[in-house]
Amino acid sequence: MDAVTQWQKQWFDYTQSLRREGFLDDQFAQLKKLQDESSPDFVVEVVSLFFQDSEKLLNNMGRALEQNVVNFKQVDAYVHQFKGSSAWIGALRLKNVCINFRNSCEAQNLEGCLRCLQQVQQESSALKSKLEYLFRLEQQIVAAGGSIPIME
Amino acid sequence: MEACNCIEPQWPADELLMKYQYISDFFIALAYFSIPLELIYFVKKSAVFPYRWVLVQFGAFIVLCGATHLINLWTFSMHSRTVAIVMTTAKVLTAVVSCATALMLVHIIPDLLSVKTRELFLKNKAAELDREMGLIRTQEETGRHVRMLTHEIRSTLDRHTILKTTLVELGRTLALEECALWMPTRTGLELQLSYTLRQQNPVGYTVPIHLPVINQVFSSNRALKISPNSPVARMRPLAGKHMPGEVVAVRVPLLHLSNFQINDWPELSTKRYALMVLMLPSDSARQWHVHELELVEVVADQVAVALSHAAILEESMRARDLLMEQNIALDLARREAETAIRARNDFLAVMNHEMRTPMHAIIALSSLLQETELTPEQRLMVETILKSSHLLATLINDVLDLSRLEDGSLQLEIATFNLHSVFREVHNLIKPVASVKKLSVSLNLAADLPVQAVGDEKRLMQIVLNVVGNAVKFSKEGSISITAFVAKSESLRDFRAPEFFPVQSDNHFYLRVQVKDSGSGINPQDIPKLFTKFAQTQSLATRNSGGSGLGLAICKRFVNLMEGHIWIESEGPGKGCTAIFIVKLGFAERSNESKLPFVTKVQANHVQTNFPGLKVLVMDDNGVSRSVTKGLLGHLGCDVTTVSSIDEFLHVISQEHKVVFMDVCMPGIDGYELAVRIHEKFTKRHERPVLVALTGNIDKMTKENCMRVGMDGVILKPVSVDKMRSVLSELLEHRVLFEAM
């Protein structure tokens, strides 16, 4: 088996594991579908945009939760945005954590919110590193002349 | 000459006699003069003396008599002629007056005597009045007693207190030795001693109710004297008392509160009576007086009234308590039901999305997988996955549909459709399955059945498919026949559907469909259960067929929504059965809207794959959301513009944009408001772009809001490529889309 095929296999296994572990869902495949000749880096662009946005949102959320009088509505609005974005890129786990986060906001439970924020941050960074790895793998495959298999 | 005590000793003896005469005359005169004085004195003192004239006469008489005697004094010795004349005058006068007085007295004395009789008479009268007064007083006291008794009796509404008080008060008022109340037993054949005055706990003496003495008392409303030896009066052993007191008994009417067998005595009314027995003290020689009897009668009546009041009150208190209890129970049940409904709605709201998303993913991906290169075993596996997931999706949809049906939130989607093709499609779908089971399926559409109809095509197909599917499922051999025709008024009123009263009108017709199979048949007793959710008739055939038992229940509800009726006829097991349903459909107008005959949902395959140059405007405040949607639409060939605020939107929007996607969950931005403004801006329908809402939550409220502001469609995000494709396709074709996902 040559390097490309090996990498392709690696890529396949990795995506499978990501799906299994719930990091990504069906929506990510949809994103992949949108990648074509006219927009070859569509997925990477969208994902980078997502992480940029999410960093800003996380900072805002953290600041809002540090206030003496916490404006839960504001925090909820941030989480809503975050949830929406996560849904669009198919980040399943992130989306679920956001759902919990929103519940805590509605219940005005500060402790719960802080816990959720921490979870979101953790999941976010985990996803980021995983996706970075995936993209590097893809770059390698493409550089070696192979083609990225279609995601199921 | 004066008389003096010193009389000369040598008077002659006859002079002694003369002296005595002299003295007596003197005293007589004195007395005669003093009597009138006394009379006058005493009469003056007394207030009443009717005969003054007589007094004067009498006084005169006496005075003159006195004068006579006085003058007589002078006649003892030698007297002159003057004295004699005076004497004579006096005597004459005296004679006259005395005669007059004597005559007068004849008149007066009877009068005086009659005074005496009058006095006697008056005394008698006074005695009589006294007696009468005594009587009246007694009566008044009796009346007071009655009032007091009544008051005592009526002051309580407790049965026992009433009766006890009656006895006590009667006993006190009439000074009775014993007072007892006999109540009829449940059977009504005996009287039982229930209350007595002296004995605290009367032991249950009973007497049969047929006794003549009792009948006598019951048949009269008066208090009757009865013999002290009758069984009702012999309550305790009389220890050596010789003369038992008189006994009186009276009836007390009782209110009907329990069943009473009147078979035994047709001559009496159905009224029930109790017996009150009153005994005067023995050895007292007292008798029952009329007023006492009257008292007893009045009391008996009052007791009856008081008892009936007490009974009514008891009844109404009981009813009220019962109602209160029921109220509380109902309230509790209602709250529980509400909680349950809320819980279910919450559950559904969550499951709605959460269940469908993975299902969608599974189905989408499996279908995609089907199109890739697969080995035969893999293909088989994928097909199985697809079939099972379709089944599961149907089940989920069914359950959710059913709950929406029960909720009342399901609405029929009315549109014009081809009626004939519905049946043909069902026929096509069912033919393969039936031929496997070697069943023949025949379809007969009546000649007058309209080709086009207005109604909910999808649900109608569901009903027909379900019914026909059941027919196939439960038949092992033979044939299935499907007949559809327009129901005429006679056939509409089927005796099996007595509560179904269809009304004919010009715009609607009633479609009647009969599906007859020659299968295992159904026991007539089981027929009602068929339409209940989740109930299954237990038979070997059904065990293998699967299904949740929801089918017919859902069909029934759809049929009801279509103002129709569905029922099943079967002669019994092994004799096959016929499922019949009638639904109301509208006549289709022969307008430009008539479509090609074979346009059905199957046409979903002919979806536009590309929309080159279609100008689309996307409004979303989320950057990621914007890019992905843009990419999605761009992939489908659209010319996409994205905006992130209302101002930008209003600036950019123009007639060139055919479709607008807007996020309606943007915080701080009212997407609905925007939709209204768009409607205001583009008044003509063909100028206005198609408005589609993008939302993360698709519930009744959101849908309603979207419809209210005039949106043409709602989509749940995130959207897949295929979804977006079909959405755009449908939007451009129909300008309306209200699919949930």
Coordinates of C-alpha atoms in Angstrom, one line a residue, chain B residues 215-509:
Chain B
N215 CA -104.5 0.8 63.0
Q216 CA -107.1 2.8 64.8
V217 CA -104.6 5.4 65.9
F218 CA -103.0 5.6 62.5
S219 CA -106.2 6.1 60.7
S220 CA -107.0 9.2 62.6
N221 CA -105.1 12.4 63.0
R222 CA -106.4 12.9 66.6
A223 CA -104.9 11.8 69.8
L224 CA -106.8 8.8 71.0
K225 CA -107.1 7.3 74.4
I226 CA -106.0 3.7 74.4
S227 CA -106.1 1.0 77.0
P228 CA -103.2 0.8 79.4
N229 CA -103.1 -2.9 78.7
S230 CA -102.4 -2.7 75.0
P231 CA -98.9 -3.9 74.0
V232 CA -97.7 -0.4 73.1
A233 CA -98.5 0.8 76.6
R234 CA -97.1 -2.1 78.5
M235 CA -93.5 -1.2 78.4
R236 CA -92.1 -2.0 81.7
P237 CA -93.3 -4.3 84.4
L238 CA -95.8 -2.6 86.6
A239 CA -94.7 -3.4 90.0
G240 CA -97.8 -3.6 92.1
K241 CA -99.4 -0.4 90.9
H242 CA -103.1 -0.7 91.0
M243 CA -104.4 2.0 88.8
P244 CA -102.3 2.6 85.7
G245 CA -102.8 6.1 84.5
E246 CA -104.7 6.9 81.3
V247 CA -102.8 6.4 78.1
V248 CA -103.1 8.4 74.9
A249 CA -101.5 7.6 71.5
V250 CA -101.1 9.7 68.5
R251 CA -99.6 9.2 65.0
V252 CA -96.6 11.1 63.8
P253 CA -96.2 11.2 60.0
L254 CA -92.8 10.4 58.7
L255 CA -91.2 11.5 55.5
H256 CA -90.6 8.8 52.8
L257 CA -86.9 8.2 52.9
S258 CA -86.6 4.6 52.2
N259 CA -88.4 1.9 50.2
F260 CA -91.5 0.7 51.7
Q261 CA -93.3 -2.5 50.6
I262 CA -97.0 -1.7 50.4
N263 CA -98.0 -5.0 49.1
D264 CA -99.3 -6.1 52.4
W265 CA -101.8 -3.4 53.1
P266 CA -103.4 -1.8 50.1
E267 CA -106.0 0.0 52.2
L268 CA -103.6 2.3 53.8
S269 CA -101.8 5.1 52.1
T270 CA -98.2 4.9 51.4
K271 CA -97.4 7.2 54.3
R272 CA -95.4 5.9 57.1
Y273 CA -96.2 6.8 60.7
A274 CA -94.5 6.5 64.0
L275 CA -96.5 6.1 67.2
M276 CA -96.2 8.3 70.2
V277 CA -97.6 6.9 73.5
L278 CA -98.1 9.1 76.5
M279 CA -99.0 7.8 80.0
L280 CA -100.3 9.8 82.8
P281 CA -98.9 9.0 86.2
S282 CA -100.6 6.0 87.8
D283 CA -102.7 6.3 90.9
S284 CA -103.1 10.0 90.3
A285 CA -106.8 10.0 89.2
R286 CA -105.8 12.5 86.6
Q287 CA -107.7 12.5 83.4
W288 CA -106.8 13.6 79.9
H289 CA -108.2 17.0 79.3
V290 CA -109.3 18.1 75.9
H291 CA -106.7 20.8 75.8
E292 CA -104.0 18.4 76.7
L293 CA -105.0 16.1 73.8
E294 CA -105.0 19.1 71.5
L295 CA -101.5 19.9 72.7
V296 CA -100.4 16.4 72.0
E297 CA -101.8 16.6 68.4
V298 CA -100.2 19.9 67.7
V299 CA -96.9 18.6 69.0
A300 CA -97.1 15.5 66.9
D301 CA -97.6 17.6 63.8
Q302 CA -94.8 19.8 64.6
V303 CA -92.5 16.9 65.2
A304 CA -93.4 15.5 61.8
V305 CA -92.6 18.9 60.2
A306 CA -89.3 19.1 62.1
L307 CA -88.4 15.6 61.1
S308 CA -89.0 16.3 57.5
H309 CA -86.9 19.4 57.7
A310 CA -84.2 17.5 59.3
A311 CA -84.4 14.8 56.7
I312 CA -84.2 17.3 53.9
L313 CA -81.3 19.1 55.4
E314 CA -79.5 15.8 55.9
E315 CA -80.1 14.9 52.3
S316 CA -78.9 18.3 51.0
M317 CA -75.8 18.2 53.3
R318 CA -75.0 14.8 52.0
A319 CA -75.4 15.9 48.4
R320 CA -73.3 19.0 49.0
D321 CA -70.5 16.9 50.6
L322 CA -70.7 14.5 47.8
L323 CA -70.5 17.3 45.3
M324 CA -67.6 18.9 47.1
E325 CA -65.7 15.6 47.1
Q326 CA -66.4 15.1 43.4
N327 CA -65.3 18.7 42.8
I328 CA -62.1 18.1 44.5
A329 CA -61.5 14.8 42.8
L330 CA -62.3 16.4 39.4
D331 CA -60.0 19.3 40.1
L332 CA -57.3 16.9 41.0
A333 CA -58.0 14.9 37.9
R334 CA -58.0 18.0 35.8
R335 CA -54.7 19.2 37.3
E336 CA -53.2 15.8 36.8
A337 CA -54.4 15.7 33.2
E338 CA -53.0 19.2 32.6
T339 CA -49.7 18.1 34.1
A340 CA -49.7 15.0 31.9
I341 CA -50.5 17.0 28.8
R342 CA -47.8 19.6 29.6
A343 CA -45.3 16.8 30.2
R344 CA -46.3 15.2 27.0
N345 CA -46.1 18.4 25.0
D346 CA -42.7 19.1 26.5
F347 CA -41.6 15.6 25.6
L348 CA -42.9 15.9 22.1
A349 CA -41.4 19.3 21.6
V350 CA -38.0 17.8 22.4
M351 CA -38.4 14.5 20.7
N352 CA -39.9 16.2 17.6
H353 CA -36.6 17.5 16.5
E354 CA -34.3 15.2 18.3
M355 CA -35.9 12.1 16.9
R356 CA -36.3 13.3 13.4
T357 CA -32.8 14.6 12.9
P358 CA -31.0 11.3 13.4
M359 CA -33.7 9.6 11.4
H360 CA -33.2 12.0 8.6
A361 CA -29.5 11.5 8.8
I362 CA -29.8 7.7 8.7
I363 CA -32.2 7.8 5.8
A364 CA -30.3 10.4 3.8
L365 CA -27.0 8.7 4.3
S366 CA -28.3 5.2 3.6
S367 CA -29.9 6.4 0.4
L368 CA -26.6 8.1 -0.6
L369 CA -24.8 4.9 0.3
Q370 CA -27.2 3.0 -2.0
E371 CA -25.9 5.0 -4.8
T372 CA -22.2 4.1 -4.3
E373 CA -20.4 0.9 -5.3
L374 CA -21.4 -1.9 -3.0
T375 CA -21.1 -5.6 -2.9
P376 CA -24.3 -7.6 -3.1
E377 CA -24.2 -8.4 0.6
Q378 CA -23.6 -4.8 1.4
R379 CA -26.4 -3.7 -0.9
L380 CA -28.8 -6.1 0.9
M381 CA -27.7 -4.7 4.3
V382 CA -28.1 -1.2 3.1
E383 CA -31.6 -1.9 1.8
T384 CA -32.6 -3.5 5.0
I385 CA -31.3 -0.5 6.9
L386 CA -33.3 1.8 4.6
K387 CA -36.5 -0.2 5.0
S388 CA -36.2 -0.4 8.7
S389 CA -35.5 3.3 9.0
H390 CA -38.4 4.1 6.7
L391 CA -40.6 2.1 9.0
L392 CA -39.2 3.8 12.0
A393 CA -39.7 7.2 10.5
T394 CA -43.3 6.3 9.6
L395 CA -43.8 5.1 13.1
I396 CA -42.4 8.3 14.6
N397 CA -44.5 10.3 12.2
D398 CA -47.5 8.3 13.1
V399 CA -47.1 8.7 16.8
L400 CA -46.4 12.4 16.4
D401 CA -49.3 12.8 14.1
L402 CA -51.6 11.0 16.4
S403 CA -50.6 13.2 19.3
R404 CA -51.1 16.2 17.1
L405 CA -54.5 14.8 16.1
E406 CA -55.5 14.4 19.7
D407 CA -54.1 17.8 20.5
G408 CA -56.5 19.1 18.0
S409 CA -53.6 20.8 16.3
L410 CA -53.5 18.8 13.2
Q411 CA -55.0 20.5 10.3
L412 CA -55.9 19.0 6.9
E413 CA -53.9 20.3 4.0
I414 CA -56.6 21.1 1.5
A415 CA -55.6 21.2 -2.1
T416 CA -56.9 20.1 -5.4
F417 CA -55.7 16.7 -6.4
N418 CA -56.5 13.8 -8.7
L419 CA -58.8 11.4 -6.9
H420 CA -58.5 8.6 -9.4
S421 CA -54.8 8.6 -9.3
V422 CA -54.9 8.2 -5.5
F423 CA -56.7 4.9 -5.9
R424 CA -54.5 3.8 -8.8
E425 CA -51.4 4.5 -6.8
V426 CA -52.6 2.5 -3.8
H427 CA -53.5 -0.3 -6.2
N428 CA -50.0 -0.2 -7.7
L429 CA -48.4 -0.1 -4.3
I430 CA -50.4 -3.0 -2.9
K431 CA -50.4 -5.2 -6.0
P432 CA -46.9 -6.6 -5.4
V433 CA -47.5 -7.5 -1.8
A434 CA -50.8 -9.0 -2.7
S435 CA -49.5 -11.1 -5.5
V436 CA -46.8 -12.5 -3.2
K437 CA -49.7 -13.8 -1.0
K438 CA -51.5 -14.9 -4.1
L439 CA -54.4 -12.5 -3.5
S440 CA -56.1 -10.7 -6.3
V441 CA -56.9 -7.1 -5.9
S442 CA -59.6 -5.4 -8.0
L443 CA -60.3 -1.8 -8.2
N444 CA -63.7 -0.4 -9.2
L445 CA -64.1 3.3 -9.6
A446 CA -67.6 4.5 -10.2
A447 CA -68.3 6.3 -13.4
D448 CA -69.6 9.3 -11.6
L449 CA -66.6 9.6 -9.4
P450 CA -65.0 13.0 -10.1
V451 CA -61.5 12.9 -11.4
Q452 CA -60.5 16.0 -9.5
A453 CA -61.4 16.7 -5.9
V454 CA -60.4 19.1 -3.1
G455 CA -59.2 17.7 0.1
D456 CA -56.1 16.4 1.9
E457 CA -54.6 14.0 -0.6
K458 CA -51.8 12.8 1.6
R459 CA -54.1 11.8 4.4
L460 CA -56.7 10.3 2.2
M461 CA -54.1 8.1 0.6
Q462 CA -52.9 7.2 4.1
I463 CA -56.5 6.1 5.0
V464 CA -57.0 4.1 1.8
L465 CA -53.5 2.5 2.1
N466 CA -54.1 1.6 5.7
V467 CA -57.5 0.1 5.1
V468 CA -56.3 -1.8 2.0
G469 CA -53.1 -2.8 3.8
N470 CA -55.1 -4.3 6.6
A471 CA -57.2 -6.2 4.2
V472 CA -54.2 -7.7 2.6
K473 CA -52.5 -8.3 5.9
F474 CA -55.4 -10.3 7.3
S475 CA -56.2 -12.3 4.3
K476 CA -54.3 -15.5 3.6
E477 CA -56.1 -16.2 0.3
G478 CA -58.8 -15.1 -1.9
S479 CA -59.4 -11.6 -3.3
I480 CA -59.6 -8.1 -2.2
S481 CA -62.0 -5.7 -3.9
I482 CA -61.8 -1.9 -3.6
T483 CA -64.9 0.0 -4.7
A484 CA -65.1 3.8 -4.7
F485 CA -68.2 5.8 -5.6
V486 CA -70.1 8.9 -4.7
A487 CA -72.4 8.3 -1.9
K488 CA -76.1 9.2 -2.4
S489 CA -78.2 10.4 0.5
E490 CA -79.9 7.0 1.1
S491 CA -76.7 5.1 1.3
L492 CA -75.3 7.8 3.5
R493 CA -77.6 7.1 6.3
D494 CA -76.4 3.7 7.2
F495 CA -78.0 2.1 10.2
R496 CA -74.6 1.1 11.4
A497 CA -73.6 4.8 11.7
P498 CA -76.6 6.2 13.6
E499 CA -74.9 9.3 14.8
F500 CA -73.7 10.3 11.3
F501 CA -75.9 12.9 9.7
P502 CA -74.3 14.1 6.5
V503 CA -75.6 17.2 4.9
Q504 CA -75.6 17.4 1.1
S505 CA -74.5 20.6 -0.5
D506 CA -73.5 21.8 -3.9
N507 CA -69.8 22.3 -3.1
H508 CA -69.1 18.9 -1.6
F509 CA -69.7 15.3 -2.2

